[in-house]
Amino acid sequence: MQLNRDELLRAYRDMCLIRQFEERVHAEFATGDIPGFVHLYAGEEASAVGVCMDLTERDTIASTHRGHGHCIAKGCDVDGMMAEIYGRKSGLCGGKGGSMHIADLDRGMLGANGIVGGGAPLACGAALSAKTLKTGAVAVAFGGDGASNQGTTAEAMNLASVWRLPVIFVLEDNGYAESTASAWSVGGDPVKRAEGFGIPATRVDGHDFFAVHEAAREAVARARAGEGPSFLHLKLARYFGHFEGDGMTYRAPDEVARLRAEKDCLKLFRRKVSEAGLLEGAALDAIEGEVATLIEGAVRRAKADAMPEPADLLTDVYVSY
Amino acid sequence: MQLNRDELLRAYRDMCLIRQFEERVHAEFATGDIPGFVHLYAGEEASAVGVCMDLTERDTIASTHRGHGHCIAKGCDVDGMMAEIYGRKSGLCGGKGGSMHIADLDRGMLGANGIVGGGAPLACGAALSAKTLKTGAVAVAFGGDGASNQGTTAEAMNLASVWRLPVIFVLEDNGYAESTASAWSVGGDPVKRAEGFGIPATRVDGHDFFAVHEAAREAVARARAGEGPSFLHLKLARYFGHFEGDGMTYRAPDEVARLRAEKDCLKLFRRKVSEAGLLEGAALDAIEGEVATLIEGAVRRAKADAMPEPADLLTDVYVSY
Amino acid sequence: MAKKSFRQAVNEALSQEMARDPRVIVMGEDVAGGLGAPGEDDAWGGPLGVTKGLMKQFGRERVLDTPITESGFIGAAAGAALTGLRPVADLMFVDFMGVCFDQIFNQAAKFKYMFGGKARTPLVIRTMYGGGFRAASQHSQCLYPLFTHIPGLKVAIPSSPYEAKGLLIQAIRDDDPVIFFEHKMLYDIEEEVPDEPYTLPFGEANLTREGDDVTIVAFGRMVMLANEAADRLAGEGIACTVIDPRTTSPLDIETILEEVRATGRLVVVDEAHPRCNMATDISAQIAERAFEALRAPIRMVVPPHTPVPFSPALEDIYLPSVAKIVDAVRAVMAGGRKAA
Amino acid sequence: MAKKSFRQAVNEALSQEMARDPRVIVMGEDVAGGLGAPGEDDAWGGPLGVTKGLMKQFGRERVLDTPITESGFIGAAAGAALTGLRPVADLMFVDFMGVCFDQIFNQAAKFKYMFGGKARTPLVIRTMYGGGFRAASQHSQCLYPLFTHIPGLKVAIPSSPYEAKGLLIQAIRDDDPVIFFEHKMLYDIEEEVPDEPYTLPFGEANLTREGDDVTIVAFGRMVMLANEAADRLAGEGIACTVIDPRTTSPLDIETILEEVRATGRLVVVDEAHPRCNMATDISAQIAERAFEALRAPIRMVVPPHTPVPFSPALEDIYLPSVAKIVDAVRAVMAGGRKAA
Ligand SMILES: Cc1ncc(C[n+]2csc(CCOP(=O)(O)OP(=O)(O)O)c2C)c(N)n1
Ligand SMILES: Cc1ncc(C[n+]2csc(CCOP(=O)(O)OP(=O)(O)O)c2C)c(N)n1
Ligand SMILES: [Mg+2]
Ligand SMILES: [Mg+2]
C-alpha cells in the first residue's frame, strides 16, 4: 500500500462523494424533478477512484453513459454536475448535455457518452495527442461489459496496440448490460481478447479500491514510460437499475442487498484501512458528513438555479459559421 | 488424405480455373478494356478451394473485394463472372455489380463485398437462417488480415460465439492490406483473438490445399454438429498488386517470384498428389488445357456480349415500390 | 376493436406476424431481456417494453437477444433476410445508426441492385426516434432523411397506433428492407385498433383533415401536432388539409401534388434537422412540379440547425409545435398571389 | 504560379499546413504506405497517390498509417482534435462512412454543443466521392447530403484545383469539424494554383459564370459540367450565372437568393442521390424565400433513385451530364411566368 494519509482520505472522500451523489440523484429522480435518462454508478466507486487516483488534470478519461462516478473521480465540480443533471444554465454543459454528456475538458474529462463503445476511440485520440505533443499524459477509456462487445472497442484496442499509445482500457464488468448478463453476452474472456490484440491485461476485483489502484498504477506507469496500452478487467456491481426506472426484475431478489452487505467497496475500504491502522473511523465519518453537506448544497443550488435562456438554444453549435 | 480421385481432380481444376481466370483478367485489364477496381486472387487458390471443398450449394459464403476465387470455388459460372467484370448484361449481376459485387445466391455465394469487414455479419445471418430453419447448412466468412482489424469482424465473432452459430471465419492473411504489412497492422495474434471470443481457432499453411481442407473439414463438421463457430488463420500470399494498377513497390523486388517458385499452391498440390501416387501428371495437364479453353471462351464471349440497356438502369432497386 | 396504445399496436403486429409466418424473427438488445441473469426471463421487452411478451410466446429461438453489437446483429439480420428468414431487428434508438449504417445502406439496401435483381431482402429495422423525452443530443434525433436518401431502402413513419399496426405488418410482409420509425413520445397514445391483422399500403398518403385553404404535410408525431393546429385554425376560419404520407420512401408525391393544386398553399412540418430533410424534399418536388399552382411561398416548420438540447427549457423551444405550425399557416394565408 | 493538378493542390495544401503548424497531422489507411513491408516506404500516398511524399517530409509521427479500422482512427482523430492536435483524417472513400459515422456525427459534430460550448474540434476528414470511375455501388456515392444534414459539421466540396487548395487550408485552420469532399474524377484536372498558401472562405459562394437568364447552382465536379453547359447555352443566346457554393454547410444561401432574384430562374445540379439532397435543400430554401422572384419552376438535375451501377453503359446515363443541364436550362427558359 503506497498511498499516504492524504491520498487515502481523498480516495475515501471521492468514493463517498460518488455514492452520496448517486443515492441522492436516485431519490430526487423519483420525485420527477430530474428529466431524461439517468444511469447511476453507485457500487462501482472503487473503479473510478482507483483508476483516476494517479492521474493528473493533464491526463484524460473518456467515460460512458454511466459517467457520474468518472466525473467526480476526475475532479469535476459537483455543483456543476448536479445543475447539469437538472438542465440548468449553471450546469457544467450549460444544461445542453445532461447526465449522459457531462464533460469538463479542463479536468481532462472528455465526456460521458450516450453511445456504448463510443469512448474508446476518443481515448486513443487523446493518447495520440499526448504522444505526438510529448506531454507525458495518459488517457483512460472506461467501458462496460456490454461495450466490450462493440466493434469500436476492438478497433481501439488494436489501434492502441500497433500505435503503442499511452492508453488504458478499463472494462467495468458489472455483470449486466441493461438486463442482459455479461456471463451470456461476453463470449470467451476479455483478458484473453486484450492479449489477442497484444495488450498486457489483468483481471482485478473491482470492489477493492486497493487492487484497482495497484493495477491502474502499473498501467499508468507503463503508459508514461512509452510502453503502450494496458487493459484492466474489473469485476464489480451496480446497485441501482440500468437506468432510473428499471425494475431490475432480471436480478435475484436479494442480489443487491447481498452485494451491499458483502461486497461494498466503501465498507471494504474502511475495513482495510482500519485493519492496517491507516485511518481511524472518526476521520472517515467526518468525510461522510462533509460530503453530505456538499451534496445537499448541490441539490439545493441546482433546484434554485435558472434554466437556460431561449437564446442559448442557438449558440455553441460551431466556433464560427 | 480423405479425398477420392474425382474430388482431387475437382480441387485441382478449381484451383487452376481461379489461377487462369486471374492471370487472364490481369492481362486483359492491362489492355484497358476492363473498367473499375479489380482485385485478383491469384496465389490464394488453396484457401477458397480447400475451404469450399466440403460445402454444398445449401451452404453459403460471404466474400470480399478479392472475390473471384471464392466465386469459382463456390461454383459460380465462369462466363457469367467474366461478363460481369466486363460490365455486360449477360454478367452474373447483369453488369450492375462488377468485380467487387459478384454474387450468385443460387450457389450460396452471398456476394463479393466492397466494404472491408462487411461480410462477417452477413455470414452470421446466413448461419442464423440455417440454425433457425434447421437446414443443417454452414456459412463461411472470408476476410483478409486487414479486415481482421475491422470492428465488424470482432462483433461477428462474438455474436457467433454467444449464439453458437454454424459459421466459419476464414482469415486469409496474405501479408498485406493494400501496401501495409499485416506484421505491422495486426496487433497480437488472430488465433488468440478468436480464442478470446471463445471460438476454437487454428493456424494453417494457406499454400497447402490439404492442410486447409483438413482444417475446414473439421470446422464444417463442428458447425454441422451444432457445436458453433470456428476460426482459421491461413497464411498465404497474393501474386498481383492490391488492385490492378498497384506497382507493388512496397514488396521486396523478388518477393513474388520467390513465392511463385517456392510456395505456389498449385505446384505444392501437384507435388503432393504425385508423391502420394494419387494423380498422374497427364491428368493434371489435361485439366490445365480444359481450363484454358474455358477461360478463352469466357473472355471471347464477354467481349462480344451486349452492354445493359438504358432501361436496366432503373430496375432491380426494389421488389416493389 | 378496442383502444390500444401505440406500444400495444406494435407489439400486436409483431405477435400476429410471428404467429402467421415462422420465418419472422425478432432480434435486438434486450428485446426479451434477462438472458443469463438470475431473475425474471423476458425482463425487459426493450427499454420501453414494446416487445415484452413475445419471447414467452415464441421462445428464444425466434426472439433473440443480442450483445451490444449493432453492426454484428443488424448485418446478421440482413444476411438472414437474404437467406430465408424475415427478421425484424431492433435498432433501439435511431441515433445508434452510426455504428451500423454500413450494413444497412451499403449491404441490405444494395443487394438487389448490385446482384442484378436476384436478391430479396425482407428485413425490417424498428427504431425509436424523436425529441421530447429529455434524452439529449444522442438519443433524440430523427434521422429518417438519411435513410430516405438511400435508394433501396423503404422508410415508414407511423403517426398513430392504428397506423403503426398496419404499417408494421406491411413492413414485415414487404420484400424490401424497411426502416420503421417509432416516435418514443407516441407509445402511450391510444386509439381504436382492430384486433385482426391488417396492412396499410406503402406510398399511399393518408388525409387526416380536409380543407380548402392550406395543405399541411407532416410525419410521425408531427401529424398529431398538425391535426391540432388544423383544429385550432378551423376556429379562425382557415380550413386545412393534413397529409400524413406514412412512408417517406416511397413517397406519395401525387397526393401531395393534388392537394397543393387544390389549396395552392403548402406547409411542411418536419421534426428532423432542417438541412436536406423531408421538408426540403417535399418543398423541392412541389416547387418543381406544382409551381404554377402555388399561391404563396412554401413554408417549412422545422427545428433550428442545432443538436437536440437536453434542458427541457431548450428542448421545448427547439421542437416544432402546434403554435409554430399555426403561425406558418397564417403566414402562407397572409402572403402570396391570388388563385389562378 | 503554375498549373497544378487537383491532386497536387491537395497535397500542397497539406504539406504547407503541416509545415506551418506542428499540430497538424495526417492519418489514414496507407496515407504513406509500406509500413512493416520489405519494399519502398511511402509506397502509396493513398490509393490515388494524393498524400504521397508527406511522410518523407514530416515523418511517420505526423503521417500516420492506420489499420483498417475507420471507427477507431476517425474516432481517434476526433479525440486528438479535442485535446490539442489538428488531425486531417483520410476516410478514403466516403462510401465507407457507414462503419464510422457515429464518431463523426454523434461525437465530433456534437462535442461543442453537448459540452456547453467548451470544446473545439479542429478535425478535417478528407474523403473521395462521386461517380464516373466505374467503381460501382459501394465506391461511387456522394453522400454529402448526409453530412450536411448534421448540425455541428461543416461540409466543403471543392470544384477545381484552385478551390481545393484554398478550401483545404481553410478547413485545416478552421476550429470546427469539416468533411472535405474530393471528387475522384477531378484529381487529374489542372489549373493555375498559387504556390503560396491561401484560404477560401467557407459559406461564400463563387460565381464562375455570370448571366441574366438562368441561375445554375452546382457542387464539386458538377460545377465543371455546369460551366460547360453555360458555355454551350451562351451559343444559343441563353446567359447563365453559375454558382459554386463551395460549402454546403455553411451554405451561402444569400448569394443564391440574390442571383435568383436577378434571373428569376433556377437549376440545381446535384450528383447525390435525389431524395433529401442538396438540390432539394436549395430548391426548398429558394421556394420559401424567393418565391415571388421565381418566373419558372425550379429544376433539379439529379441521378435517378438507384444505387450507382457498375457498367459504363449504365453509369454514363446515370450521372448528370452537360446535356441534361442544358436541357433543364432550356426547360426553365421555355416555361414560366413573365418578369415581375
Ligand atoms: C451503440 C449503442 N447501443 C445501445 C445503446 C443502449 N444502451 C445504453 S447503456 C447499454 C448497456 C451498456 O452496458 P455496459 O457496457 O455493460 O455498461 P453498464 O450500463 O453496465 O454500465 C445499452 C445497450 C447505446 N446507448 N449505444
Ligand atoms: C471499410 C473499408 N475500408 C477501407 C477500404 C479500402 N480497402 C479495400 S481493400 C483494402 C485492404 C484489405 O486488406 P485485407 O483485408 O488484408 O484483404 P486483401 O486485400 O489483402 O485481400 C482496403 C483498405 C474498404 N474497401 N472498406
Ligand atoms: Mg455492464
Ligand atoms: Mg491482406
Short mmCIF file of C-alpha atoms in Angstrom, two decimals, chain B residues 101-288:
data_model
loop_
_atom_site.label_atom_id
_atom_site.label_comp_id
_atom_site.label_asym_id
_atom_site.label_seq_id
_atom_site.Cartn_x
_atom_site.Cartn_y
_atom_site.Cartn_z
CA HIS B 101 -20.07 -7.35 -56.21
CA ILE B 102 -20.31 -10.69 -57.94
CA ALA B 103 -22.92 -12.83 -56.23
CA ASP B 104 -24.85 -15.96 -57.03
CA LEU B 105 -27.40 -16.70 -54.38
CA ASP B 106 -28.41 -19.97 -56.01
CA ARG B 107 -24.90 -21.25 -55.40
CA GLY B 108 -24.79 -19.88 -51.85
CA MET B 109 -22.36 -17.16 -52.91
CA LEU B 110 -23.66 -14.16 -50.96
CA GLY B 111 -21.52 -11.64 -52.72
CA ALA B 112 -18.11 -10.14 -53.02
CA ASN B 113 -18.04 -7.03 -50.90
CA GLY B 114 -16.56 -3.62 -51.44
CA ILE B 115 -16.55 -2.92 -47.74
CA VAL B 116 -13.68 -4.43 -45.81
CA GLY B 117 -15.15 -6.47 -42.96
CA GLY B 118 -18.62 -6.21 -44.44
CA GLY B 119 -19.12 -9.90 -44.94
CA ALA B 120 -18.67 -11.37 -41.47
CA PRO B 121 -22.01 -10.15 -40.05
CA LEU B 122 -23.79 -11.32 -43.20
CA ALA B 123 -22.34 -14.78 -42.81
CA CYS B 124 -23.62 -14.82 -39.23
CA GLY B 125 -27.04 -14.05 -40.64
CA ALA B 126 -26.85 -16.90 -43.11
CA ALA B 127 -25.77 -19.16 -40.26
CA LEU B 128 -28.70 -17.90 -38.23
CA SER B 129 -31.06 -18.80 -41.05
CA ALA B 130 -29.56 -22.26 -41.16
CA LYS B 131 -29.88 -22.68 -37.43
CA THR B 132 -33.40 -21.28 -37.19
CA LEU B 133 -34.72 -23.13 -40.22
CA LYS B 134 -32.75 -26.22 -39.23
CA THR B 135 -31.33 -26.73 -42.69
CA GLY B 136 -28.02 -28.06 -41.44
CA ALA B 137 -26.21 -25.54 -43.60
CA VAL B 138 -22.96 -23.87 -42.73
CA ALA B 139 -21.81 -20.33 -43.51
CA VAL B 140 -18.28 -19.15 -44.17
CA ALA B 141 -16.99 -15.61 -43.77
CA PHE B 142 -13.83 -14.93 -45.72
CA GLY B 143 -11.81 -11.91 -44.67
CA GLY B 144 -8.30 -10.59 -45.04
CA ASP B 145 -5.68 -9.61 -42.50
CA GLY B 146 -6.81 -6.04 -42.96
CA ALA B 147 -10.42 -7.00 -42.34
CA SER B 148 -9.40 -8.77 -39.15
CA ASN B 149 -8.90 -5.35 -37.54
CA GLN B 150 -12.30 -4.06 -38.53
CA GLY B 151 -14.85 -3.87 -35.70
CA THR B 152 -17.43 -5.81 -37.66
CA THR B 153 -15.16 -8.84 -37.59
CA ALA B 154 -14.87 -8.75 -33.82
CA GLU B 155 -18.60 -8.19 -33.42
CA ALA B 156 -19.42 -11.06 -35.71
CA MET B 157 -17.06 -13.37 -33.84
CA ASN B 158 -18.65 -12.57 -30.50
CA LEU B 159 -22.15 -12.88 -31.93
CA ALA B 160 -21.32 -16.25 -33.47
CA SER B 161 -19.82 -17.34 -30.19
CA VAL B 162 -22.75 -16.46 -27.95
CA TRP B 163 -25.35 -17.59 -30.48
CA ARG B 164 -23.33 -20.74 -31.25
CA LEU B 165 -23.76 -20.20 -34.94
CA PRO B 166 -22.66 -22.69 -37.58
CA VAL B 167 -20.18 -20.26 -39.10
CA ILE B 168 -16.52 -20.47 -40.01
CA PHE B 169 -14.32 -17.40 -40.04
CA VAL B 170 -11.51 -17.75 -42.54
CA LEU B 171 -8.78 -15.16 -42.20
CA GLU B 172 -6.85 -15.06 -45.45
CA ASP B 173 -3.65 -13.46 -44.24
CA ASN B 174 -1.76 -12.63 -47.41
CA GLY B 175 0.64 -10.39 -45.56
CA TYR B 176 -0.76 -7.10 -46.79
CA ALA B 177 -3.76 -4.83 -46.60
CA GLU B 178 -3.16 -2.60 -49.59
CA SER B 179 0.51 -1.71 -49.05
CA THR B 180 0.54 -2.18 -45.29
CA ALA B 181 2.06 -5.33 -43.87
CA SER B 182 -0.08 -7.46 -41.59
CA ALA B 183 3.04 -7.91 -39.49
CA TRP B 184 2.50 -4.28 -38.53
CA SER B 185 -1.25 -3.77 -38.67
CA VAL B 186 -2.44 -6.84 -36.79
CA GLY B 187 -1.60 -6.35 -33.12
CA GLY B 188 -1.16 -9.56 -31.16
CA ASP B 189 -2.28 -12.82 -32.70
CA PRO B 190 -5.50 -13.52 -34.61
CA VAL B 191 -5.74 -17.03 -33.23
CA LYS B 192 -5.61 -15.71 -29.68
CA ARG B 193 -8.18 -13.07 -30.52
CA ALA B 194 -10.59 -15.70 -31.78
CA GLU B 195 -9.99 -17.80 -28.69
CA GLY B 196 -10.62 -14.68 -26.64
CA PHE B 197 -14.12 -14.70 -28.12
CA GLY B 198 -14.50 -18.34 -27.15
CA ILE B 199 -14.00 -19.69 -30.67
CA PRO B 200 -11.80 -22.72 -31.43
CA ALA B 201 -9.04 -21.46 -33.71
CA THR B 202 -6.12 -22.85 -35.68
CA ARG B 203 -3.37 -21.52 -37.87
CA VAL B 204 -2.85 -23.27 -41.17
CA ASP B 205 -0.41 -23.08 -44.08
CA GLY B 206 -2.66 -21.48 -46.64
CA HIS B 207 -0.50 -22.58 -49.54
CA ASP B 208 -1.25 -26.19 -48.75
CA PHE B 209 -4.62 -27.24 -50.09
CA PHE B 210 -4.60 -30.37 -47.99
CA ALA B 211 -3.88 -28.56 -44.75
CA VAL B 212 -6.61 -26.04 -45.49
CA HIS B 213 -9.08 -28.71 -46.44
CA GLU B 214 -8.35 -30.71 -43.33
CA ALA B 215 -8.89 -27.72 -41.04
CA ALA B 216 -12.00 -26.64 -42.93
CA ARG B 217 -13.43 -30.14 -42.83
CA GLU B 218 -13.16 -30.16 -39.04
CA ALA B 219 -14.72 -26.74 -38.79
CA VAL B 220 -17.57 -27.73 -41.09
CA ALA B 221 -18.17 -30.85 -39.06
CA ARG B 222 -18.22 -28.83 -35.86
CA ALA B 223 -20.71 -26.40 -37.35
CA ARG B 224 -22.98 -29.13 -38.70
CA ALA B 225 -22.92 -30.84 -35.34
CA GLY B 226 -24.31 -27.70 -33.72
CA GLU B 227 -21.08 -27.02 -31.88
CA GLY B 228 -20.75 -23.44 -33.04
CA PRO B 229 -18.19 -21.35 -34.87
CA SER B 230 -14.58 -21.97 -35.78
CA PHE B 231 -11.75 -19.75 -36.87
CA LEU B 232 -8.97 -20.48 -39.35
CA HIS B 233 -5.93 -18.29 -39.77
CA LEU B 234 -4.42 -19.03 -43.16
CA LYS B 235 -1.02 -17.67 -44.05
CA LEU B 236 -0.76 -17.23 -47.78
CA ALA B 237 0.24 -14.78 -50.49
CA ARG B 238 -1.19 -12.80 -53.35
CA TYR B 239 0.74 -12.65 -56.60
CA PHE B 240 -0.59 -9.44 -58.09
CA GLY B 241 -0.95 -5.95 -56.70
CA HIS B 242 -3.60 -4.93 -54.23
CA PHE B 243 -5.66 -3.90 -57.20
CA GLU B 244 -4.74 -3.82 -60.85
CA GLY B 245 -2.53 -0.81 -61.29
CA ASP B 246 -0.72 -1.21 -57.98
CA GLY B 247 3.03 -1.04 -58.62
CA MET B 248 3.78 -3.14 -55.53
CA THR B 249 6.88 -1.14 -54.69
CA TYR B 250 6.29 -1.96 -51.03
CA ARG B 251 7.20 -5.59 -51.65
CA ALA B 252 10.70 -6.94 -51.92
CA PRO B 253 11.81 -6.97 -55.56
CA ASP B 254 12.00 -10.75 -55.78
CA GLU B 255 9.19 -11.46 -53.35
CA VAL B 256 6.54 -12.63 -55.77
CA ALA B 257 8.96 -14.53 -57.96
CA ARG B 258 10.19 -16.36 -54.90
CA LEU B 259 6.66 -17.09 -53.71
CA ARG B 260 5.71 -18.41 -57.13
CA ALA B 261 8.78 -20.61 -57.16
CA GLU B 262 8.71 -21.89 -53.62
CA LYS B 263 5.23 -21.62 -52.21
CA ASP B 264 2.86 -21.97 -55.10
CA CYS B 265 -0.26 -23.86 -54.07
CA LEU B 266 -0.72 -25.48 -57.46
CA LYS B 267 2.84 -26.76 -57.56
CA LEU B 268 2.54 -27.97 -53.99
CA PHE B 269 -0.65 -29.78 -54.86
CA ARG B 270 0.96 -31.43 -57.87
CA ARG B 271 3.93 -32.48 -55.83
CA LYS B 272 1.82 -33.95 -53.05
CA VAL B 273 -0.53 -35.92 -55.25
CA SER B 274 2.26 -37.26 -57.37
CA GLU B 275 4.42 -38.17 -54.39
CA ALA B 276 1.45 -39.98 -52.92
CA GLY B 277 0.75 -41.58 -56.28
CA LEU B 278 -2.80 -40.25 -56.31
CA LEU B 279 -2.92 -38.45 -59.63
CA GLU B 280 -0.65 -38.65 -62.61
CA GLY B 281 0.81 -35.53 -64.25
CA ALA B 282 -1.03 -36.16 -67.51
CA ALA B 283 -4.43 -35.86 -65.83
CA LEU B 284 -3.41 -32.60 -64.27
CA ASP B 285 -2.04 -31.30 -67.54
CA ALA B 286 -5.29 -32.20 -69.21
CA ILE B 287 -7.17 -30.16 -66.66
CA GLU B 288 -4.99 -27.17 -67.33
#
